C-alpha cells in the first residue's frame, strides 16, 4: 500500500517537474555536463565489472554535492545506452540504491530523483532504479535490525503448557 502510494506521488511529482528537470538553467546545465563526464568515466572504468559500476554510481550520487544533478547525469548517460544493456541496468540499480540512502536524510531530494527517473520514460531504467531502491532499502532494514526474517514468536522459549499443569 505504502509502495503504491509512494509510486503515485513520485509519478505526480515527475509530471510536475518534468519541464524543469529537462530545461535547467545554464549554471545547472554546466554542473550536469561535468557530472555526466564523471559518470561516463565511471562507465569506461567499470565496463567489465557490472557490480563495481553499480557500487561506484551509488557512491558517486550519494556523496555528490547535489545528488539531483548527479541523478540527471546518470539518467542522461543511461539514455545513450541500448535498452538491454547490462551497463544501463547497473547505472539504474546504483542510482536506485543511492536514492534509498538519500531518502534517509533528505526525502525531498529522493522523491525529486525518483520523479526525474519516471520522467525519463525509460522503462529499463525505471525498473532498474526500482530494483536498486528495493534491494538497498531491504539491506538498510536488515542492518538496522528490522529484517532478521524471524517470525514473531518463533524464538519464544515459553513452554506450551503452564508449569502448574504438570
XYZ file of N, CA, C and O in Angstrom:
664
model
N 0.828 -1.185 0.000
C 0.000 0.000 0.000
C 0.873 1.249 0.000
O 0.673 2.127 -0.811
N 1.877 1.285 0.905
C 2.748 2.439 1.007
C 3.591 2.580 -0.256
O 3.787 3.683 -0.747
N 4.023 1.449 -0.801
C 4.837 1.485 -2.008
C 4.043 2.040 -3.183
O 4.541 2.854 -3.942
N 2.782 1.624 -3.322
C 1.966 2.132 -4.426
C 1.671 3.616 -4.244
O 1.617 4.368 -5.216
N 1.498 4.052 -2.995
C 1.255 5.460 -2.751
C 2.522 6.260 -3.065
O 2.461 7.315 -3.684
N 3.683 5.735 -2.684
C 4.949 6.391 -2.966
C 5.156 6.498 -4.474
O 5.566 7.532 -4.980
N 4.821 5.440 -5.199
C 4.953 5.436 -6.649
C 4.028 6.484 -7.267
O 4.428 7.204 -8.180
N 2.811 6.574 -6.780
C 1.862 7.557 -7.309
C 2.343 8.976 -7.048
O 2.266 9.842 -7.926
N 2.863 9.225 -5.855
C 3.382 10.557 -5.527
C 4.586 10.868 -6.402
O 4.707 11.971 -6.941
N 5.476 9.899 -6.569
C 6.662 10.110 -7.398
C 6.269 10.420 -8.841
O 6.852 11.293 -9.481
N 5.259 9.714 -9.335
C 4.806 9.957 -10.701
C 4.216 11.358 -10.836
O 4.477 12.069 -11.804
N 3.426 11.776 -9.865
C 2.819 13.107 -9.906
C 3.894 14.189 -9.859
O 3.838 15.176 -10.602
N 4.893 13.985 -9.009
C 5.995 14.943 -8.923
C 6.775 14.948 -10.232
O 7.211 15.992 -10.703
N 6.934 13.779 -10.834
C 7.651 13.681 -12.107
C 6.971 14.521 -13.168
O 7.628 15.244 -13.920
N 5.668 14.423 -13.236
C 4.939 15.211 -14.228
C 5.066 16.704 -13.942
O 5.202 17.512 -14.860
N 5.035 17.055 -12.679
C 5.114 18.465 -12.307
C 6.486 19.070 -12.594
O 6.598 20.221 -12.988
N 7.529 18.267 -12.405
C 8.883 18.785 -12.556
C 9.561 18.401 -13.866
O 10.715 18.741 -14.080
N 8.880 17.707 -14.736
C 9.498 17.259 -15.984
C 10.036 18.426 -16.802
O 11.154 18.370 -17.312
N 9.274 19.466 -16.918
C 9.723 20.613 -17.701
C 10.943 21.268 -17.069
O 11.880 21.661 -17.762
N 10.934 21.379 -15.758
C 12.061 21.989 -15.056
C 13.300 21.111 -15.174
O 14.399 21.598 -15.428
N 13.124 19.822 -15.007
C 14.259 18.897 -14.996
C 14.994 18.861 -16.320
O 16.213 18.725 -16.349
N 14.276 18.983 -17.405
C 14.915 18.857 -18.703
C 15.182 20.206 -19.368
O 15.606 20.264 -20.503
N 14.954 21.286 -18.646
C 15.285 22.625 -19.116
C 16.006 23.385 -18.007
O 15.520 24.399 -17.514
N 17.179 22.899 -17.581
C 17.869 23.530 -16.455
C 18.480 24.879 -16.842
O 18.673 25.187 -18.013
N 18.787 25.655 -15.820
C 19.459 26.931 -16.029
C 20.858 26.670 -16.585
O 21.384 25.560 -16.456
N 21.501 27.690 -17.181
C 22.846 27.480 -17.734
C 23.851 26.975 -16.694
O 24.678 26.117 -16.996
N 23.773 27.489 -15.462
C 24.713 27.051 -14.425
C 24.487 25.584 -14.074
O 25.435 24.808 -13.930
N 23.216 25.202 -13.946
C 22.895 23.808 -13.635
C 23.276 22.910 -14.806
O 23.792 21.812 -14.623
N 23.050 23.393 -16.023
C 23.415 22.611 -17.214
C 24.915 22.327 -17.226
O 25.341 21.227 -17.598
N 25.705 23.313 -16.804
C 27.160 23.118 -16.742
C 27.511 22.080 -15.673
O 28.369 21.232 -15.893
N 26.820 22.136 -14.523
C 27.041 21.148 -13.470
C 26.675 19.742 -13.963
O 27.377 18.779 -13.691
N 25.559 19.651 -14.684
C 25.122 18.358 -15.209
C 26.143 17.821 -16.208
O 26.475 16.631 -16.187
N 26.664 18.704 -17.063
C 27.664 18.279 -18.049
C 28.916 17.743 -17.353
O 29.484 16.719 -17.768
N 29.342 18.406 -16.284
C 30.509 17.926 -15.524
C 30.231 16.589 -14.866
O 31.072 15.675 -14.910
N 29.053 16.455 -14.276
C 28.676 15.192 -13.639
C 28.533 14.093 -14.689
O 28.917 12.940 -14.456
N 27.996 14.444 -15.848
C 27.838 13.463 -16.924
C 29.209 12.947 -17.366
O 29.370 11.746 -17.604
N 30.188 13.828 -17.446
C 31.551 13.400 -17.794
C 32.099 12.437 -16.737
O 32.760 11.443 -17.072
N 31.805 12.718 -15.463
C 32.235 11.818 -14.381
C 31.581 10.444 -14.520
O 32.239 9.410 -14.349
N 30.288 10.428 -14.818
C 29.547 9.165 -14.960
C 30.088 8.381 -16.152
O 30.274 7.163 -16.080
N 30.360 9.078 -17.255
C 30.914 8.407 -18.434
C 32.285 7.805 -18.127
O 32.613 6.717 -18.605
N 33.087 8.511 -17.316
C 34.395 7.977 -16.922
C 34.225 6.711 -16.076
O 34.977 5.736 -16.246
N 33.241 6.708 -15.178
C 32.966 5.505 -14.382
C 32.492 4.367 -15.278
O 32.845 3.205 -15.060
N 31.704 4.698 -16.281
C 31.211 3.701 -17.226
C 32.374 3.016 -17.942
O 32.389 1.790 -18.084
N 33.359 3.796 -18.344
C 34.544 3.241 -19.011
C 35.366 2.425 -18.012
O 35.797 1.308 -18.311
N 35.566 2.974 -16.830
C 36.386 2.311 -15.813
C 35.815 0.957 -15.403
O 36.560 0.004 -15.183
N 34.510 0.859 -15.301
C 33.859 -0.361 -14.812
C 33.105 -1.118 -15.908
O 32.210 -1.904 -15.600
N 33.477 -0.915 -17.152
C 32.771 -1.551 -18.269
C 32.723 -3.072 -18.143
O 31.746 -3.701 -18.528
N 33.745 -3.674 -17.573
C 33.772 -5.128 -17.412
C 33.368 -5.600 -16.027
O 33.472 -6.788 -15.720
N 32.930 -4.690 -15.170
C 32.592 -5.025 -13.785
C 31.251 -4.382 -13.429
O 31.200 -3.277 -12.885
N 30.174 -5.073 -13.747
C 28.821 -4.539 -13.555
C 28.553 -4.211 -12.083
O 28.017 -3.147 -11.758
N 28.939 -5.121 -11.176
C 28.722 -4.869 -9.747
C 29.548 -3.668 -9.277
O 29.087 -2.873 -8.452
N 30.768 -3.541 -9.796
C 31.613 -2.400 -9.453
C 31.010 -1.095 -9.939
O 31.058 -0.076 -9.237
N 30.420 -1.117 -11.152
C 29.775 0.083 -11.692
C 28.584 0.473 -10.826
O 28.409 1.650 -10.482
N 27.781 -0.504 -10.461
C 26.619 -0.235 -9.616
C 27.045 0.427 -8.300
O 26.476 1.438 -7.881
N 28.073 -0.123 -7.654
C 28.560 0.431 -6.383
C 29.165 1.818 -6.580
O 28.968 2.717 -5.744
N 29.887 2.019 -7.689
C 30.506 3.317 -7.959
C 29.452 4.399 -8.193
O 29.604 5.535 -7.730
N 28.385 4.052 -8.899
C 27.301 5.012 -9.136
C 26.613 5.360 -7.825
O 26.336 6.533 -7.537
N 26.343 4.346 -7.010
C 25.725 4.606 -5.705
C 26.588 5.562 -4.889
O 26.092 6.546 -4.330
N 27.868 5.300 -4.831
C 28.783 6.147 -4.056
C 28.860 7.561 -4.639
O 28.813 8.545 -3.900
N 28.958 7.652 -5.955
C 29.067 8.958 -6.606
C 27.838 9.824 -6.307
O 27.955 10.976 -5.902
N 26.661 9.267 -6.517
C 25.430 10.038 -6.324
C 25.218 10.354 -4.841
O 24.888 11.491 -4.477
N 25.426 9.378 -3.982
C 25.222 9.576 -2.543
C 26.140 10.663 -1.994
O 25.725 11.470 -1.165
N 27.380 10.691 -2.462
C 28.359 11.644 -1.942
C 28.430 12.932 -2.751
O 29.266 13.793 -2.464
N 27.592 13.063 -3.748
C 27.589 14.250 -4.597
C 27.143 15.477 -3.817
O 26.277 15.396 -2.941
N 27.708 16.617 -4.167
C 27.298 17.872 -3.556
C 25.822 18.151 -3.852
O 25.104 18.686 -3.013
N 25.389 17.789 -5.063
C 23.994 17.946 -5.450
C 23.522 16.632 -6.062
O 23.693 16.394 -7.260
N 22.923 15.748 -5.257
C 22.535 14.437 -5.765
C 21.514 14.493 -6.897
O 21.485 13.604 -7.746
N 20.696 15.537 -6.944
C 19.724 15.644 -8.028
C 20.418 15.904 -9.366
O 20.016 15.361 -10.398
N 21.469 16.707 -9.347
C 22.260 16.933 -10.563
C 22.948 15.636 -10.970
O 22.975 15.266 -12.145
N 23.496 14.926 -9.986
C 24.145 13.645 -10.279
C 23.145 12.658 -10.877
O 23.467 11.929 -11.825
N 21.926 12.654 -10.351
C 20.889 11.768 -10.884
C 20.567 12.126 -12.329
O 20.420 11.234 -13.182
N 20.475 13.411 -12.633
C 20.219 13.840 -14.005
C 21.334 13.366 -14.937
O 21.076 12.961 -16.068
N 22.572 13.413 -14.449
C 23.703 12.964 -15.261
C 23.623 11.461 -15.518
O 23.871 11.001 -16.640
N 23.278 10.690 -14.492
C 23.136 9.236 -14.660
C 22.038 8.941 -15.680
O 22.214 8.103 -16.571
N 20.931 9.644 -15.570
C 19.816 9.438 -16.498
C 20.243 9.774 -17.930
O 19.921 9.039 -18.868
N 20.991 10.865 -18.083
C 21.441 11.270 -19.420
C 22.384 10.226 -20.025
O 22.273 9.896 -21.210
N 23.301 9.709 -19.230
C 24.232 8.689 -19.733
C 23.464 7.406 -20.060
O 23.692 6.785 -21.095
N 22.545 7.015 -19.186
C 21.762 5.798 -19.416
C 20.929 5.907 -20.688
O 20.728 4.915 -21.400
N 20.459 7.112 -20.993
C 19.634 7.311 -22.191
C 20.396 6.961 -23.468
O 19.790 6.575 -24.467
N 21.706 7.064 -23.435
C 22.518 6.761 -24.607
C 22.876 5.295 -24.751
O 23.572 4.913 -25.706
N 22.425 4.460 -23.828
C 22.749 3.033 -23.871
C 21.557 2.239 -24.402
O 20.415 2.638 -24.202
N 21.830 1.094 -25.026
C 20.722 0.249 -25.501
C 19.851 -0.229 -24.337
O 20.333 -0.395 -23.213
N 18.586 -0.473 -24.608
C 17.625 -0.868 -23.572
C 18.040 -2.143 -22.855
O 17.820 -2.282 -21.660
N 18.658 -3.075 -23.560
C 19.013 -4.356 -22.956
C 20.441 -4.378 -22.393
O 20.968 -5.428 -22.062
N 21.046 -3.221 -22.246
C 22.429 -3.122 -21.793
C 22.557 -3.401 -20.295
O 21.834 -2.817 -19.477
N 23.490 -4.283 -19.956
C 23.789 -4.532 -18.542
C 24.327 -3.269 -17.875
O 24.130 -3.056 -16.674
N 25.002 -2.435 -18.648
C 25.536 -1.189 -18.097
C 24.393 -0.244 -17.697
O 24.460 0.399 -16.649
N 23.343 -0.169 -18.522
C 22.184 0.673 -18.189
C 21.523 0.169 -16.906
O 21.155 0.964 -16.038
N 21.409 -1.142 -16.792
C 20.796 -1.718 -15.592
C 21.660 -1.423 -14.360
O 21.141 -1.056 -13.303
N 22.971 -1.519 -14.506
C 23.866 -1.213 -13.379
C 23.775 0.262 -12.994
O 23.764 0.596 -11.800
N 23.700 1.143 -13.994
C 23.530 2.575 -13.697
C 22.234 2.789 -12.909
O 22.217 3.506 -11.905
N 21.160 2.167 -13.358
C 19.871 2.311 -12.688
C 19.861 1.741 -11.285
O 19.354 2.370 -10.352
N 20.419 0.552 -11.133
C 20.451 -0.066 -9.798
C 21.295 0.776 -8.831
O 20.937 0.946 -7.673
N 22.413 1.288 -9.316
C 23.257 2.149 -8.476
C 22.534 3.427 -8.083
O 22.595 3.866 -6.934
N 21.828 4.024 -9.055
C 21.048 5.227 -8.765
C 19.933 4.909 -7.774
O 19.695 5.665 -6.824
N 19.277 3.782 -7.957
C 18.214 3.379 -7.032
C 18.726 3.196 -5.613
O 18.089 3.623 -4.644
N 19.888 2.570 -5.490
C 20.485 2.381 -4.160
C 20.815 3.730 -3.529
O 20.574 3.944 -2.335
N 21.347 4.642 -4.335
C 21.665 5.977 -3.820
C 20.389 6.694 -3.361
O 20.384 7.351 -2.316
N 19.324 6.556 -4.119
C 18.052 7.185 -3.742
C 17.580 6.652 -2.386
O 17.112 7.424 -1.538
N 17.726 5.353 -2.161
C 17.317 4.767 -0.875
C 18.133 5.342 0.275
O 17.593 5.637 1.352
N 19.423 5.524 0.063
C 20.294 6.075 1.110
C 19.955 7.545 1.350
O 19.819 7.991 2.495
N 19.802 8.298 0.282
C 19.498 9.729 0.398
C 18.138 9.950 1.055
O 17.953 10.907 1.811
N 17.202 9.046 0.825
C 15.865 9.164 1.416
C 15.906 9.167 2.941
O 15.008 9.710 3.582
N 16.938 8.591 3.528
C 17.053 8.560 4.986
C 17.251 9.952 5.572
O 16.787 10.230 6.678
N 17.972 10.819 4.851
C 18.284 12.145 5.382
C 17.641 13.283 4.606
O 17.524 14.391 5.124
N 17.263 13.014 3.353
C 16.678 14.067 2.525
C 15.585 13.476 1.638
O 15.780 13.273 0.435
N 14.430 13.180 2.234
C 13.362 12.547 1.468
C 12.877 13.384 0.278
O 12.454 12.838 -0.734
N 12.966 14.698 0.379
C 12.534 15.554 -0.730
C 13.433 15.335 -1.941
O 12.941 15.180 -3.065
N 14.735 15.323 -1.724
C 15.672 15.083 -2.833
C 15.438 13.698 -3.423
O 15.452 13.530 -4.643
N 15.214 12.710 -2.573
C 14.979 11.345 -3.057
C 13.712 11.287 -3.912
O 13.704 10.650 -4.975
N 12.666 11.967 -3.473
C 11.416 11.998 -4.248
C 11.630 12.699 -5.584
O 11.152 12.242 -6.624
N 12.384 13.792 -5.560
C 12.678 14.511 -6.800
C 13.486 13.633 -7.764
O 13.251 13.652 -8.975
N 14.409 12.875 -7.221
C 15.228 11.994 -8.061
C 14.365 10.890 -8.676
O 14.510 10.561 -9.856
N 13.458 10.331 -7.881
C 12.532 9.323 -8.400
C 11.683 9.932 -9.520
O 11.412 9.284 -10.529
N 11.275 11.173 -9.338
C 10.462 11.852 -10.347
C 11.256 12.054 -11.640
O 10.707 11.905 -12.737
N 12.528 12.376 -11.519
C 13.374 12.531 -12.703
C 13.467 11.215 -13.478
O 13.394 11.203 -14.705
N 13.620 10.131 -12.742
C 13.701 8.814 -13.379
C 12.388 8.506 -14.091
O 12.381 8.088 -15.256
N 11.277 8.732 -13.413
C 9.970 8.458 -14.015
C 9.749 9.321 -15.257
O 9.219 8.851 -16.261
N 10.189 10.570 -15.190
C 10.008 11.487 -16.320
C 10.860 11.098 -17.523
O 10.552 11.497 -18.645
N 11.897 10.310 -17.298
C 12.753 9.886 -18.414
C 11.988 9.013 -19.404
O 12.337 8.960 -20.577
N 10.979 8.297 -18.919
C 10.201 7.422 -19.786
C 10.940 6.158 -20.206
O 10.444 5.392 -21.024
N 12.113 5.922 -19.649
C 12.934 4.754 -19.989
C 12.537 3.600 -19.069
O 12.926 3.557 -17.901
N 11.749 2.661 -19.608
C 11.232 1.564 -18.788
C 12.332 0.710 -18.174
O 12.216 0.264 -17.034
N 13.402 0.482 -18.920
C 14.517 -0.317 -18.393
C 15.148 0.390 -17.208
O 15.408 -0.218 -16.169
N 15.384 1.685 -17.358
C 15.991 2.459 -16.277
C 15.063 2.536 -15.074
O 15.505 2.344 -13.933
N 13.793 2.792 -15.313
C 12.816 2.873 -14.216
C 12.793 1.559 -13.433
O 12.818 1.558 -12.203
N 12.772 0.438 -14.143
C 12.769 -0.866 -13.479
C 14.041 -1.123 -12.692
O 14.003 -1.646 -11.575
N 15.183 -0.740 -13.272
C 16.463 -0.948 -12.591
C 16.570 -0.078 -11.344
O 17.051 -0.527 -10.297
N 16.115 1.166 -11.438
C 16.132 2.063 -10.275
C 15.228 1.503 -9.178
O 15.607 1.476 -8.002
N 14.060 1.045 -9.559
C 13.134 0.458 -8.587
C 13.756 -0.745 -7.892
O 13.680 -0.891 -6.667
N 14.396 -1.591 -8.666
C 15.055 -2.773 -8.110
C 16.191 -2.380 -7.161
O 16.326 -2.936 -6.074
N 16.999 -1.418 -7.573
C 18.099 -0.954 -6.723
C 17.608 -0.335 -5.435
O 18.173 -0.553 -4.363
N 16.526 0.440 -5.525
C 15.947 1.064 -4.336
C 15.401 0.006 -3.379
O 15.653 0.062 -2.168
N 14.683 -0.959 -3.931
C 14.103 -2.026 -3.112
C 15.186 -2.834 -2.415
O 15.104 -3.095 -1.213
N 16.212 -3.232 -3.161
C 17.290 -4.035 -2.583
C 18.047 -3.267 -1.496
O 18.363 -3.813 -0.438
N 18.345 -1.989 -1.750
C 19.083 -1.196 -0.774
C 18.235 -0.929 0.465
O 18.738 -0.982 1.588
N 16.952 -0.667 0.276
C 16.057 -0.447 1.419
C 16.003 -1.702 2.292
O 16.075 -1.608 3.523
N 15.906 -2.873 1.660
C 15.890 -4.131 2.419
C 17.205 -4.306 3.176
O 17.210 -4.736 4.340
N 18.320 -3.964 2.547
C 19.626 -4.072 3.199
C 19.719 -3.124 4.395
O 20.212 -3.497 5.460
N 19.233 -1.917 4.220
C 19.250 -0.940 5.315
C 18.399 -1.446 6.476
O 18.809 -1.362 7.640
N 17.224 -1.990 6.173
C 16.347 -2.500 7.225
C 16.978 -3.685 7.945
O 16.866 -3.799 9.171
N 17.637 -4.578 7.210
C 18.316 -5.718 7.846
C 19.418 -5.223 8.770
O 19.563 -5.699 9.892
N 20.192 -4.247 8.309
C 21.294 -3.726 9.112
C 20.805 -2.941 10.318
O 21.526 -2.804 11.299
N 19.585 -2.437 10.237
C 19.010 -1.699 11.361
C 18.323 -2.631 12.354
O 17.783 -2.201 13.353
N 18.317 -3.918 12.049
C 17.703 -4.891 12.952
C 16.275 -5.204 12.616
O 15.628 -5.953 13.329
N 15.756 -4.659 11.527
C 14.362 -4.872 11.200
C 14.117 -5.980 10.213
O 12.990 -6.257 9.869
N 15.158 -6.652 9.735
C 14.938 -7.639 8.690
C 15.602 -8.957 8.959
O 16.217 -9.542 8.083
N 15.495 -9.469 10.198
C 16.174 -10.724 10.512
C 15.381 -11.953 10.085
O 15.792 -13.072 10.316
N 14.250 -11.750 9.426
C 13.427 -12.831 8.888
C 12.919 -13.815 9.945
O 12.506 -14.916 9.633
N 12.959 -13.446 11.219
C 12.434 -14.299 12.278
C 10.949 -14.007 12.425
O 10.545 -12.852 12.517
N 10.148 -15.039 12.422
C 8.713 -14.853 12.614
C 8.445 -14.469 14.058
O 9.136 -14.906 14.972
N 7.434 -13.658 14.253
C 7.081 -13.230 15.600
C 6.762 -14.463 16.429
O 5.972 -15.319 16.035
N 7.402 -14.582 17.578
C 7.164 -15.712 18.466
C 7.947 -16.963 18.096
O 7.909 -17.947 18.812
N 8.678 -16.939 16.983
C 9.397 -18.132 16.524
C 10.469 -18.572 17.523
O 10.689 -19.754 17.721
N 11.137 -17.608 18.141
C 12.196 -17.961 19.089
C 11.719 -17.848 20.539
O 12.502 -17.769 21.460
N 10.434 -17.880 20.744
C 9.830 -17.801 22.072
C 10.152 -19.091 22.842
O 9.867 -20.186 22.373
N 10.711 -18.959 24.025
C 11.102 -20.113 24.837
C 10.055 -20.472 25.898
O 10.295 -21.310 26.758
N 8.890 -19.848 25.843
C 7.825 -20.106 26.800
C 7.270 -21.500 26.569
O 6.978 -21.878 25.438
N 7.127 -22.299 27.650
C 6.570 -23.642 27.468
C 5.137 -23.575 26.955
O 4.401 -22.645 27.227
N 4.743 -24.599 26.221
C 3.399 -24.652 25.651
C 2.344 -24.785 26.745
O 1.251 -24.279 26.610
N 2.664 -25.504 27.807
C 1.739 -25.666 28.914
C 2.301 -24.951 30.132
O 3.496 -24.955 30.351
N 1.451 -24.346 30.911
C 1.953 -23.689 32.113
C 2.559 -24.741 33.065
O 2.168 -25.904 33.073
N 3.513 -24.313 33.856
C 4.207 -25.214 34.789
C 3.217 -25.826 35.778
O 3.405 -26.947 36.242
N 2.160 -25.125 36.136
C 1.191 -25.629 37.104
C 0.356 -26.768 36.549
O -0.309 -27.461 37.289
N 0.382 -26.982 35.221
C -0.428 -28.034 34.602
C 0.204 -29.401 34.768
O -0.434 -30.406 34.517
N 1.449 -29.494 35.186
C 2.112 -30.794 35.320
C 2.110 -31.338 36.704
O 1.867 -30.811 37.690
